[in-house]
mmCIF file of C-alpha atoms and ligand atoms in Angstrom:
data_model
loop_
_atom_site.group_PDB
_atom_site.id
_atom_site.type_symbol
_atom_site.label_atom_id
_atom_site.label_comp_id
_atom_site.label_asym_id
_atom_site.label_seq_id
_atom_site.Cartn_x
_atom_site.Cartn_y
_atom_site.Cartn_z
ATOM 1 C CA UNK A 1 74.227 50.911 70.667
ATOM 2 C CA UNK A 2 76.132 54.136 69.810
ATOM 3 C CA UNK A 3 76.206 56.905 72.388
ATOM 4 C CA UNK A 4 74.738 60.294 71.491
ATOM 5 C CA UNK A 5 78.092 61.860 70.502
ATOM 6 C CA UNK A 6 78.562 59.061 67.965
ATOM 7 C CA UNK A 7 75.236 59.766 66.154
ATOM 8 C CA UNK A 8 75.420 61.661 62.808
ATOM 9 C CA UNK A 9 72.359 63.751 63.837
ATOM 10 C CA UNK A 10 74.240 65.014 66.893
ATOM 11 C CA UNK A 11 77.340 65.732 64.839
ATOM 12 C CA UNK A 12 75.288 67.809 62.419
ATOM 13 C CA UNK A 13 74.094 70.034 65.255
ATOM 14 C CA UNK A 14 77.598 70.455 66.602
ATOM 15 C CA UNK A 15 79.121 71.111 63.162
ATOM 16 C CA UNK A 16 76.546 73.864 62.447
ATOM 17 C CA UNK A 17 76.885 75.591 65.792
ATOM 18 C CA UNK A 18 78.029 79.179 65.650
ATOM 19 C CA UNK A 19 81.137 80.272 67.557
ATOM 20 C CA UNK A 20 82.094 83.915 68.076
ATOM 21 C CA UNK A 21 85.675 83.241 67.112
ATOM 22 C CA UNK A 22 84.974 81.474 63.909
ATOM 23 C CA UNK A 23 81.603 82.847 62.620
ATOM 24 C CA UNK A 24 83.239 85.259 60.071
ATOM 25 C CA UNK A 25 85.278 82.449 58.495
ATOM 26 C CA UNK A 26 82.523 79.878 58.038
ATOM 27 C CA UNK A 27 82.699 78.456 54.528
ATOM 28 C CA UNK A 28 79.179 77.972 53.075
ATOM 29 C CA UNK A 29 78.727 75.662 50.046
ATOM 30 C CA UNK A 30 77.843 77.623 46.888
ATOM 31 C CA UNK A 31 74.295 76.399 46.331
ATOM 32 C CA UNK A 32 72.321 77.977 43.524
ATOM 33 C CA UNK A 33 69.169 79.873 44.471
ATOM 34 C CA UNK A 34 65.681 78.838 43.492
ATOM 35 C CA UNK A 35 62.363 80.656 43.491
ATOM 36 C CA UNK A 36 60.427 81.058 46.808
ATOM 37 C CA UNK A 37 57.214 79.916 44.957
ATOM 38 C CA UNK A 38 56.924 76.531 43.240
ATOM 39 C CA UNK A 39 54.931 76.727 39.974
ATOM 40 C CA UNK A 40 53.092 74.121 38.058
ATOM 41 C CA UNK A 41 52.484 76.091 34.822
ATOM 42 C CA UNK A 42 50.819 73.180 33.063
ATOM 43 C CA UNK A 43 48.507 72.204 35.915
ATOM 44 C CA UNK A 44 44.779 73.004 35.947
ATOM 45 C CA UNK A 45 44.195 75.827 38.466
ATOM 46 C CA UNK A 46 41.486 75.614 41.163
ATOM 47 C CA UNK A 47 40.832 79.071 42.549
ATOM 48 C CA UNK A 48 40.351 79.091 46.305
ATOM 49 C CA UNK A 49 37.619 81.146 47.995
ATOM 50 C CA UNK A 50 38.976 84.081 50.004
ATOM 51 C CA UNK A 51 35.748 85.210 51.816
ATOM 52 C CA UNK A 52 35.122 82.069 53.793
ATOM 53 C CA UNK A 53 32.082 81.893 56.079
ATOM 54 C CA UNK A 54 33.586 79.999 58.948
ATOM 55 C CA UNK A 55 33.634 80.436 62.641
ATOM 56 C CA UNK A 56 37.319 81.419 62.573
ATOM 57 C CA UNK A 57 37.011 85.022 63.601
ATOM 58 C CA UNK A 58 39.352 84.703 66.587
ATOM 59 C CA UNK A 59 42.318 83.113 64.912
ATOM 60 C CA UNK A 60 42.281 85.062 61.610
ATOM 61 C CA UNK A 61 43.585 88.405 62.942
ATOM 62 C CA UNK A 62 46.286 86.655 64.940
ATOM 63 C CA UNK A 63 47.593 84.909 61.772
ATOM 64 C CA UNK A 64 47.074 88.018 59.632
ATOM 65 C CA UNK A 65 48.824 90.454 62.025
ATOM 66 C CA UNK A 66 51.686 88.347 63.317
ATOM 67 C CA UNK A 67 54.904 89.878 62.089
ATOM 68 C CA UNK A 68 58.388 89.582 63.500
ATOM 69 C CA UNK A 69 58.699 92.456 65.865
ATOM 70 C CA UNK A 70 62.063 93.755 67.071
ATOM 71 C CA UNK A 71 61.012 97.024 68.782
ATOM 72 C CA UNK A 72 58.829 97.027 71.854
ATOM 73 C CA UNK A 73 57.052 99.491 74.086
ATOM 74 C CA UNK A 74 59.050 100.328 77.231
ATOM 75 C CA UNK A 75 56.214 98.704 79.240
ATOM 76 C CA UNK A 76 56.538 95.564 81.319
ATOM 77 C CA UNK A 77 54.511 92.418 80.572
ATOM 78 C CA UNK A 78 52.322 91.282 83.378
ATOM 79 C CA UNK A 79 53.131 87.991 85.036
ATOM 80 C CA UNK A 80 49.830 86.639 83.920
ATOM 81 C CA UNK A 81 50.600 87.541 80.331
ATOM 82 C CA UNK A 82 53.894 85.628 80.656
ATOM 83 C CA UNK A 83 52.021 82.677 82.192
ATOM 84 C CA UNK A 84 49.562 82.715 79.303
ATOM 85 C CA UNK A 85 52.372 82.644 76.637
ATOM 86 C CA UNK A 86 54.115 79.874 78.487
ATOM 87 C CA UNK A 87 50.887 77.924 78.686
ATOM 88 C CA UNK A 88 50.336 78.478 74.935
ATOM 89 C CA UNK A 89 53.787 77.238 74.287
ATOM 90 C CA UNK A 90 53.907 73.992 76.173
ATOM 91 C CA UNK A 91 51.012 73.912 78.713
ATOM 92 C CA UNK A 92 49.556 70.549 79.649
ATOM 93 C CA UNK A 93 46.041 70.219 78.213
ATOM 94 C CA UNK A 94 45.098 66.562 78.564
ATOM 95 C CA UNK A 95 46.169 63.451 80.421
ATOM 96 C CA UNK A 96 46.154 59.920 78.975
ATOM 97 C CA UNK A 97 47.831 57.186 81.010
ATOM 98 C CA UNK A 98 51.386 58.377 81.640
ATOM 99 C CA UNK A 99 51.186 60.972 78.855
ATOM 100 C CA UNK A 100 50.627 64.590 79.606
ATOM 101 C CA UNK A 101 49.590 66.061 76.263
ATOM 102 C CA UNK A 102 50.421 69.689 75.603
ATOM 103 C CA UNK A 103 49.201 72.685 73.555
ATOM 104 C CA UNK A 104 51.935 72.012 70.993
ATOM 105 C CA UNK A 105 52.245 68.590 69.267
ATOM 106 C CA UNK A 106 55.407 66.461 69.798
ATOM 107 C CA UNK A 107 56.620 63.551 67.715
ATOM 108 C CA UNK A 108 55.826 60.328 69.760
ATOM 109 C CA UNK A 109 54.625 62.691 72.610
ATOM 110 C CA UNK A 110 58.202 62.698 73.898
ATOM 111 C CA UNK A 111 58.506 66.420 74.463
ATOM 112 C CA UNK A 112 62.267 66.843 74.075
ATOM 113 C CA UNK A 113 62.121 70.712 74.123
ATOM 114 C CA UNK A 114 62.817 72.551 77.369
ATOM 115 C CA UNK A 115 61.847 76.229 77.799
ATOM 116 C CA UNK A 116 64.056 78.759 79.569
ATOM 117 C CA UNK A 117 63.530 82.540 79.709
ATOM 118 C CA UNK A 118 65.262 85.722 80.506
ATOM 119 C CA UNK A 119 62.765 87.884 82.350
ATOM 120 C CA UNK A 120 63.790 91.488 81.445
ATOM 121 C CA UNK A 121 60.745 93.507 82.181
ATOM 122 C CA UNK A 122 57.968 91.482 83.829
ATOM 123 C CA UNK A 123 55.796 92.817 86.635
ATOM 124 C CA UNK A 124 56.155 90.932 89.860
ATOM 125 C CA UNK A 125 59.071 88.845 88.562
ATOM 126 C CA UNK A 126 62.712 89.630 89.420
ATOM 127 C CA UNK A 127 64.878 89.948 86.260
ATOM 128 C CA UNK A 128 67.017 86.863 85.559
ATOM 129 C CA UNK A 129 67.015 83.511 83.990
ATOM 130 C CA UNK A 130 64.318 80.976 84.681
ATOM 131 C CA UNK A 131 63.379 77.401 83.604
ATOM 132 C CA UNK A 132 59.705 76.678 82.890
ATOM 133 C CA UNK A 133 58.562 73.608 84.850
ATOM 134 C CA UNK A 134 55.850 72.341 82.572
ATOM 135 C CA UNK A 135 54.545 69.681 85.020
ATOM 136 C CA UNK A 136 53.976 72.078 87.931
ATOM 137 C CA UNK A 137 53.271 75.149 85.758
ATOM 138 C CA UNK A 138 55.890 77.172 87.629
ATOM 139 C CA UNK A 139 59.226 78.859 87.029
ATOM 140 C CA UNK A 140 62.584 77.671 88.484
ATOM 141 C CA UNK A 141 64.746 80.622 89.169
ATOM 142 C CA UNK A 142 68.284 79.941 87.838
ATOM 143 C CA UNK A 143 70.098 83.156 88.814
ATOM 144 C CA UNK A 144 69.652 86.483 90.507
ATOM 145 C CA UNK A 145 71.215 88.760 87.841
ATOM 146 C CA UNK A 146 69.797 90.794 84.937
ATOM 147 C CA UNK A 147 70.351 88.485 81.993
ATOM 148 C CA UNK A 148 68.925 90.473 79.089
ATOM 149 C CA UNK A 149 72.297 91.848 77.893
ATOM 150 C CA UNK A 150 74.100 88.586 78.202
ATOM 151 C CA UNK A 151 71.384 86.823 76.234
ATOM 152 C CA UNK A 152 71.464 89.518 73.539
ATOM 153 C CA UNK A 153 75.251 89.214 73.326
ATOM 154 C CA UNK A 154 75.021 85.409 72.970
ATOM 155 C CA UNK A 155 72.477 85.904 70.244
ATOM 156 C CA UNK A 156 74.906 87.552 67.840
ATOM 157 C CA UNK A 157 74.552 90.868 69.693
ATOM 158 C CA UNK A 158 70.905 91.177 68.571
ATOM 159 C CA UNK A 159 70.055 93.926 71.042
ATOM 160 C CA UNK A 160 66.260 93.373 70.912
ATOM 161 C CA UNK A 161 66.675 90.173 72.764
ATOM 162 C CA UNK A 162 67.616 92.268 75.783
ATOM 163 C CA UNK A 163 65.114 95.009 75.161
ATOM 164 C CA UNK A 164 62.087 92.700 74.957
ATOM 165 C CA UNK A 165 60.092 92.086 78.105
ATOM 166 C CA UNK A 166 61.050 88.374 77.855
ATOM 167 C CA UNK A 167 63.375 86.379 75.761
ATOM 168 C CA UNK A 168 62.564 82.712 75.460
ATOM 169 C CA UNK A 169 65.279 80.131 74.943
ATOM 170 C CA UNK A 170 64.434 76.663 73.779
ATOM 171 C CA UNK A 171 66.834 73.735 74.233
ATOM 172 C CA UNK A 172 66.429 70.033 73.383
ATOM 173 C CA UNK A 173 67.162 67.058 75.570
ATOM 174 C CA UNK A 174 68.114 64.931 72.643
ATOM 175 C CA UNK A 175 68.041 61.610 74.368
ATOM 176 C CA UNK A 176 64.281 61.924 74.974
ATOM 177 C CA UNK A 177 63.667 61.618 71.210
ATOM 178 C CA UNK A 178 66.785 59.831 69.936
ATOM 179 C CA UNK A 179 66.319 56.838 72.255
ATOM 180 C CA UNK A 180 63.246 55.955 70.265
ATOM 181 C CA UNK A 181 63.932 57.489 66.821
ATOM 182 C CA UNK A 182 67.797 57.557 66.526
ATOM 183 C CA UNK A 183 69.118 60.155 64.108
ATOM 184 C CA UNK A 184 65.719 60.790 62.669
ATOM 185 C CA UNK A 185 64.732 62.057 66.122
ATOM 186 C CA UNK A 186 66.797 65.263 65.414
ATOM 187 C CA UNK A 187 64.202 66.144 62.821
ATOM 188 C CA UNK A 188 61.372 65.742 65.284
ATOM 189 C CA UNK A 189 63.176 67.826 67.877
ATOM 190 C CA UNK A 190 63.607 70.702 65.458
ATOM 191 C CA UNK A 191 59.954 70.489 64.284
ATOM 192 C CA UNK A 192 58.791 70.470 67.891
ATOM 193 C CA UNK A 193 60.668 73.675 68.587
ATOM 194 C CA UNK A 194 58.926 75.285 65.593
ATOM 195 C CA UNK A 195 55.470 74.414 66.864
ATOM 196 C CA UNK A 196 56.279 75.780 70.298
ATOM 197 C CA UNK A 197 57.704 79.081 68.975
ATOM 198 C CA UNK A 198 54.703 79.664 66.625
ATOM 199 C CA UNK A 199 52.290 78.986 69.518
ATOM 200 C CA UNK A 200 54.081 81.694 71.588
ATOM 201 C CA UNK A 201 54.039 84.153 68.720
ATOM 202 C CA UNK A 202 50.315 83.764 68.133
ATOM 203 C CA UNK A 203 49.605 83.882 71.913
ATOM 204 C CA UNK A 204 51.666 87.109 72.115
ATOM 205 C CA UNK A 205 49.670 88.593 69.285
ATOM 206 C CA UNK A 206 46.421 87.752 71.139
ATOM 207 C CA UNK A 207 47.429 89.885 74.117
ATOM 208 C CA UNK A 208 48.819 92.983 72.346
ATOM 209 C CA UNK A 209 52.420 91.730 72.276
ATOM 210 C CA UNK A 210 54.660 90.860 69.456
ATOM 211 C CA UNK A 211 57.748 88.706 69.064
ATOM 212 C CA UNK A 212 60.580 87.689 66.883
ATOM 213 C CA UNK A 213 62.003 84.213 66.460
ATOM 214 C CA UNK A 214 65.760 83.939 66.702
ATOM 215 C CA UNK A 215 68.050 81.083 65.541
ATOM 216 C CA UNK A 216 71.236 83.171 65.240
ATOM 217 C CA UNK A 217 73.146 82.578 68.415
ATOM 218 C CA UNK A 218 76.536 81.354 69.585
ATOM 219 C CA UNK A 219 75.338 77.917 70.638
ATOM 220 C CA UNK A 220 77.774 77.248 73.438
ATOM 221 C CA UNK A 221 77.504 80.837 74.823
ATOM 222 C CA UNK A 222 73.801 80.302 75.351
ATOM 223 C CA UNK A 223 74.468 76.778 76.639
ATOM 224 C CA UNK A 224 76.927 78.259 79.157
ATOM 225 C CA UNK A 225 74.490 80.871 80.292
ATOM 226 C CA UNK A 226 71.920 78.166 80.937
ATOM 227 C CA UNK A 227 74.546 75.847 82.319
ATOM 228 C CA UNK A 228 73.672 73.172 79.782
ATOM 229 C CA UNK A 229 75.948 70.242 78.933
ATOM 230 C CA UNK A 230 75.721 70.284 75.065
ATOM 231 C CA UNK A 231 76.388 66.560 75.084
ATOM 232 C CA UNK A 232 72.963 66.089 76.592
ATOM 233 C CA UNK A 233 71.006 69.286 76.018
ATOM 234 C CA UNK A 234 71.621 72.182 73.758
ATOM 235 C CA UNK A 235 70.036 75.430 72.646
ATOM 236 C CA UNK A 236 67.858 75.143 69.447
ATOM 237 C CA UNK A 237 65.786 78.222 69.082
ATOM 238 C CA UNK A 238 64.796 81.503 70.816
ATOM 239 C CA UNK A 239 62.316 84.314 70.581
ATOM 240 C CA UNK A 240 61.978 87.794 71.968
ATOM 241 C CA UNK A 241 58.461 88.887 73.162
ATOM 242 C CA UNK A 242 57.374 92.388 74.265
ATOM 243 C CA UNK A 243 54.570 94.943 74.202
ATOM 244 C CA UNK A 244 53.581 95.890 70.692
ATOM 245 C CA UNK A 245 53.626 99.603 69.692
ATOM 246 C CA UNK A 246 50.342 100.515 67.920
ATOM 247 C CA UNK A 247 51.452 101.141 64.441
ATOM 248 C CA UNK A 248 55.010 100.008 64.279
ATOM 249 C CA UNK A 249 56.020 98.199 61.157
ATOM 250 C CA UNK A 250 58.356 95.172 61.691
ATOM 251 C CA UNK A 251 61.993 96.179 61.603
ATOM 252 C CA UNK A 252 63.804 93.614 59.567
ATOM 253 C CA UNK A 253 67.414 93.264 60.498
ATOM 254 C CA UNK A 254 68.182 89.744 59.202
HETATM 255 C C1 FMN B 1 64.173 79.748 62.017
HETATM 256 C C2 FMN B 1 64.101 81.202 62.054
HETATM 257 C C3 FMN B 1 65.188 81.917 62.538
HETATM 258 C C4 FMN B 1 65.139 83.299 62.647
HETATM 259 N N1 FMN B 1 66.178 83.994 63.234
HETATM 260 C C5 FMN B 1 66.172 85.331 63.358
HETATM 261 C C6 FMN B 1 67.206 86.016 63.974
HETATM 262 O O1 FMN B 1 68.168 85.461 64.449
HETATM 263 N N2 FMN B 1 67.055 87.414 64.022
HETATM 264 C C7 FMN B 1 66.014 88.033 63.498
HETATM 265 O O2 FMN B 1 65.978 89.299 63.556
HETATM 266 N N3 FMN B 1 65.023 87.400 62.925
HETATM 267 C C8 FMN B 1 65.019 86.018 62.811
HETATM 268 N N4 FMN B 1 63.959 85.352 62.282
HETATM 269 C C9 FMN B 1 62.823 86.132 61.751
HETATM 270 C C10 FMN B 1 62.771 86.177 60.225
HETATM 271 O O3 FMN B 1 63.662 87.136 59.772
HETATM 272 C C11 FMN B 1 61.317 86.513 59.860
HETATM 273 O O4 FMN B 1 60.400 85.471 60.229
HETATM 274 C C12 FMN B 1 61.179 86.700 58.338
HETATM 275 O O5 FMN B 1 61.840 87.893 57.877
HETATM 276 C C13 FMN B 1 59.676 86.748 57.875
HETATM 277 O O6 FMN B 1 59.047 87.840 58.505
HETATM 278 P P1 FMN B 1 57.829 87.697 59.481
HETATM 279 O O7 FMN B 1 58.224 86.758 60.581
HETATM 280 O O8 FMN B 1 57.499 89.124 59.915
HETATM 281 O O9 FMN B 1 56.713 87.069 58.660
HETATM 282 C C14 FMN B 1 63.992 83.984 62.202
HETATM 283 C C15 FMN B 1 62.912 83.294 61.697
HETATM 284 C C16 FMN B 1 62.942 81.917 61.701
HETATM 285 C C17 FMN B 1 61.742 81.094 61.266
#
């Protein structure tokens, strides 16, 4: 059986990692653009109702109002707000035999994604890097230093990552998924991370916060901050979350 490093899925992730020294010289294949909307001009159209009469009142504004937010109020998040967003991301919601099912789905219920966070401005929580212990619903403190600026620097100097109350960092323990699914498991890992991030963004919206997903980072700089061995576990995705100013339009920088 090939080891992880020999798998093409693993190679793909390493080959597409950003490095500070080489990011400006990356050669991208010249792939022609296509429209964002797929059209079937010859197909019969079925108009969809827009004024539905469903009991969906709670989720509609969250979906409608979620926007990537990169400027935040200078107001800390409460620890209970952070706890709620973490629960929304990966909290355990049911038990079945040895499986602990969570708020977000996971291919094969293998849960390869780990959550870390940089607490920048959270009441009753010292600033620094933490790991979310899903099983015990607790945080493991990883250092005792302010980590916001270092995280922002590792995320291609996107300053809002350090200005947000919290920046979440999601890694994958590839083996959890690849042992069962091989290279295809890489797909599932990436999809899992997407579910988790969207859960956090909607949960943030529900409590007057906003967030921005981030996939532009120097992979190994984030791995180093979190002391991850990229042969086993590597950064996949991130998001900043902070208090939402009342009427601020999303500031698009990427
Ligand atoms: C996979 C992914 C990666 C992203 N990475 C970044 C990023 O590194 N920096 C950033 O400012 N926004 C990032 N975004 C946010 C997108 O720019 C944003 O979702 C898009 O402009 C659509 O706007 P909306 O989220 O407000 O609907 C990312 C979004 C996704 C889904």
